[in-house]
Short mmCIF file of C-alpha atoms in Angstrom, two decimals:
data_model
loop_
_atom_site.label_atom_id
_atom_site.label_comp_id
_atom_site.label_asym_id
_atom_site.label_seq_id
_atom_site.Cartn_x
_atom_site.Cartn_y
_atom_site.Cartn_z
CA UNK A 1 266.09 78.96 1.36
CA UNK A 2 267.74 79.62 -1.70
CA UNK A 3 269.35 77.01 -3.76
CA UNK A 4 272.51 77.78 -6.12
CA UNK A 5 273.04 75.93 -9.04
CA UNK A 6 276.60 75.16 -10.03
CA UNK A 7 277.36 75.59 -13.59
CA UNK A 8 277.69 72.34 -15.43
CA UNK A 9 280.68 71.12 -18.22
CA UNK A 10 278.79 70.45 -20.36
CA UNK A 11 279.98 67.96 -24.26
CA UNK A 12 279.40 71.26 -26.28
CA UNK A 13 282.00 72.93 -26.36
CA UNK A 14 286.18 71.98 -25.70
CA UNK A 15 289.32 73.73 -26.29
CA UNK A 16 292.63 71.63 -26.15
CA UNK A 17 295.59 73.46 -27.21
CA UNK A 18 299.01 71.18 -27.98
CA UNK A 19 301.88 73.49 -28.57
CA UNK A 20 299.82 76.25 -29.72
CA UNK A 21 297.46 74.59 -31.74
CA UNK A 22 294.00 73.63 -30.62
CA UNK A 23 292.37 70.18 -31.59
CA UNK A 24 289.39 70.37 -30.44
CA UNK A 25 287.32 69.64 -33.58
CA UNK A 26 289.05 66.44 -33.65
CA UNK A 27 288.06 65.03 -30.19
CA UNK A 28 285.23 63.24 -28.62
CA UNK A 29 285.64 62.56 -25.42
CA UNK A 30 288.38 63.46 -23.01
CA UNK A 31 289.50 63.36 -19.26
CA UNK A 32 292.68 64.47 -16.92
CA UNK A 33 292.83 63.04 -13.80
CA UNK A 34 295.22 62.10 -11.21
CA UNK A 35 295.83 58.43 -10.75
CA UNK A 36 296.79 56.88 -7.21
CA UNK A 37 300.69 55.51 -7.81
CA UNK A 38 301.25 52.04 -7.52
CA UNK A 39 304.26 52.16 -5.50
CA UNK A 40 303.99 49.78 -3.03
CA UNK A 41 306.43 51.06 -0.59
CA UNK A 42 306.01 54.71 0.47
CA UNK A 43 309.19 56.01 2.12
CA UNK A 44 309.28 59.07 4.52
CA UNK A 45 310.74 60.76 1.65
CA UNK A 46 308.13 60.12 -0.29
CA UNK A 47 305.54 61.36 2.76
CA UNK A 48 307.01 64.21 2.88
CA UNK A 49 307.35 65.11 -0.68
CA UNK A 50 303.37 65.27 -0.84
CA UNK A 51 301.22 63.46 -3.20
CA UNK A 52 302.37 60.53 -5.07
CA UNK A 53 299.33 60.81 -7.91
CA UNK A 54 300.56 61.09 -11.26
CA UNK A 55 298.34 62.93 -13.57
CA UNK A 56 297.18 61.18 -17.38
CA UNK A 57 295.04 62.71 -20.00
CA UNK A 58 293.01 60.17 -21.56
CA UNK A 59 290.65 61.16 -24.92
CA UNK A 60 289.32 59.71 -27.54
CA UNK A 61 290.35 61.10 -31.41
CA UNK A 62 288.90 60.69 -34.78
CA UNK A 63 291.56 58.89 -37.16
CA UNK A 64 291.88 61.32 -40.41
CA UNK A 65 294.83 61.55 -42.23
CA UNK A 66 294.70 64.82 -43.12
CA UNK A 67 297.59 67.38 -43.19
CA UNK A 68 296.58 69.21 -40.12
CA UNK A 69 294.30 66.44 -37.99
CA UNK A 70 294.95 65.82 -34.35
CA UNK A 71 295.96 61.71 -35.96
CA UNK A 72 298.58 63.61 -37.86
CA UNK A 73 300.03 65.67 -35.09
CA UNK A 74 300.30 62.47 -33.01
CA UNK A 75 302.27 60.57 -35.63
CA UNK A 76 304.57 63.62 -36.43
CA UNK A 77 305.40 64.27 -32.58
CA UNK A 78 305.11 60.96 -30.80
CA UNK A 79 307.24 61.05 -27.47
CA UNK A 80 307.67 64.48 -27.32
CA UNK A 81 306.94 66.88 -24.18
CA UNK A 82 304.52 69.67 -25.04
CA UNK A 83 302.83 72.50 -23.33
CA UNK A 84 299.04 71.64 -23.47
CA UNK A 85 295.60 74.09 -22.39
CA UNK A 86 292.58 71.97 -21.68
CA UNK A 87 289.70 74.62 -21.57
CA UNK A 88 286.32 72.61 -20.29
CA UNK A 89 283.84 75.30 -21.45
CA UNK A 90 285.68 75.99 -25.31
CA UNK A 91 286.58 79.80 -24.00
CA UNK A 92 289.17 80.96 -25.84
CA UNK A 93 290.27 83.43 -22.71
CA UNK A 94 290.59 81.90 -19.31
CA UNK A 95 288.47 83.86 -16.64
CA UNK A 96 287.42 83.15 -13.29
CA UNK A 97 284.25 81.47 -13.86
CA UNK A 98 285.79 79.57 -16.86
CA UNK A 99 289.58 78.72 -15.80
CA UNK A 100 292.06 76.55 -18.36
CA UNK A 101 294.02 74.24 -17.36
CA UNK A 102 297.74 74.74 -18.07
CA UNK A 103 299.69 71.57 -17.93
CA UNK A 104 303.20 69.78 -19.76
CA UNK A 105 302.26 66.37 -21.59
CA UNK A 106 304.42 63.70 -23.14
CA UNK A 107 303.23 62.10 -26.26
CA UNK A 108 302.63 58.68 -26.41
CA UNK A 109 303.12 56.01 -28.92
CA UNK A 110 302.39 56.51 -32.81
CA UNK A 111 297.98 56.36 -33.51
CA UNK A 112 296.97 53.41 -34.51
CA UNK A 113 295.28 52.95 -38.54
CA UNK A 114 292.03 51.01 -38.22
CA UNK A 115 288.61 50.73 -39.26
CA UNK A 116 285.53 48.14 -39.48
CA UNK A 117 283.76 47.51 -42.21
CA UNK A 118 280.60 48.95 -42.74
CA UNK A 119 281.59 51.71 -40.46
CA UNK A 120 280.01 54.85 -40.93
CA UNK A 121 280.67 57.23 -38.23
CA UNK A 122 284.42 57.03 -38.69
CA UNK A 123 287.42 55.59 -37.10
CA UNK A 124 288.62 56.40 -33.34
CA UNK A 125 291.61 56.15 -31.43
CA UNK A 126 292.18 56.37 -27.66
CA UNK A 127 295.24 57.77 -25.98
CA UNK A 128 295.99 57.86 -22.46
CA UNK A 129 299.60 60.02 -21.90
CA UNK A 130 301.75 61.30 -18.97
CA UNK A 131 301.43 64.83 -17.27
CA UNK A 132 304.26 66.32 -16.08
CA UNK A 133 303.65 67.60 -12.41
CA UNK A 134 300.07 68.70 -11.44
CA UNK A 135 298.13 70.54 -14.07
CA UNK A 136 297.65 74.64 -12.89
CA UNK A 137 293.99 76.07 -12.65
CA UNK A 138 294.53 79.32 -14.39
CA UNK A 139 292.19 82.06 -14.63
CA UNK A 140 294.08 85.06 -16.39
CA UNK A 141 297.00 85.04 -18.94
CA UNK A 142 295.74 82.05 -20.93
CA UNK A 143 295.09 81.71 -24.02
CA UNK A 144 294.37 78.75 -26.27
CA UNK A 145 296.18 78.42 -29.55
CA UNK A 146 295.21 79.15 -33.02
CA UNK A 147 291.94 77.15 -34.30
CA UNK A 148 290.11 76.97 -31.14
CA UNK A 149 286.29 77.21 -30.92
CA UNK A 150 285.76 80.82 -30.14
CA UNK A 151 287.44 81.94 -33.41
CA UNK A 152 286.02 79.09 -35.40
CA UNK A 153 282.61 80.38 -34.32
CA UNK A 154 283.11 83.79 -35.01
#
């Protein structure tokens, strides 16, 4: 019997497009996932309406304060509702065996400034933020924003 190997993400390559412009340079680590509400009634209503998971998209940044960084963008547009791509494999073009994920996210709070001493990797910040609705697989008519991977590479 044959066996099929799935393709694997793989922490190579990212796209993650904010209102056009993609940040992925600036990342290290990321996730968006649905989270079980805490509600601790559920009403008929409720039943009805379907799930009660809100989605978050958690990451972790680089702090620079250049004109331009992913730090800088945060700062400038805290609290804000944006249209956001998340592409897992860095393709600029969504396809069927490499979809994006098309979702609306709210910006969270102002980055934080930090360091340690002695650091030399550079300084981090996390961010965990609010999706609006479910985030839609999408496998034609995407495209991430300008700065992404596939043009940086090319």
């Amino acid at each position: 019997m044959a066996v099929t190997r799935s393709t694997r993400i793989l922490g190579q390559r990212l796209g993650l497009t904010f209102a056009g412009k993609d940040f992925w340079s600036d990342m290290s680590k990321y996730e968006l996932s649905p989270e079980t509400s805490d509600k601790d009634v559920v009403t008929f209503a409720d039943a009805i309406s379907g799930s009660s998971s809100a989605w978050k998209l958690k990451a972790t940044a680089i702090q620079s304060l250049d004109t331009g960084s992913f730090w800088e963008y945060v700062w400038t547009n805290s609290g804000k509702v944006v249209d956001a791509i998340l592409a897992p494999h860095g393709n600029k073009v969504a396809s069927v065996s490499q979809p994006h994920f098309k979702f609306k996210v709210k910006i969270g709070a102002k980055p934080p400034i930090s360091s340690e001493a002695g650091d030399e990797k550079g300084a981090t910040f996390d961010f965990e933020w609010n999706v609006e609705g479910e985030p839609e697989k999408v496998t034609t008519g995407s495209t991430l924003g300008t700065g992404n991977l596939t043009d940086a590479l090319s």
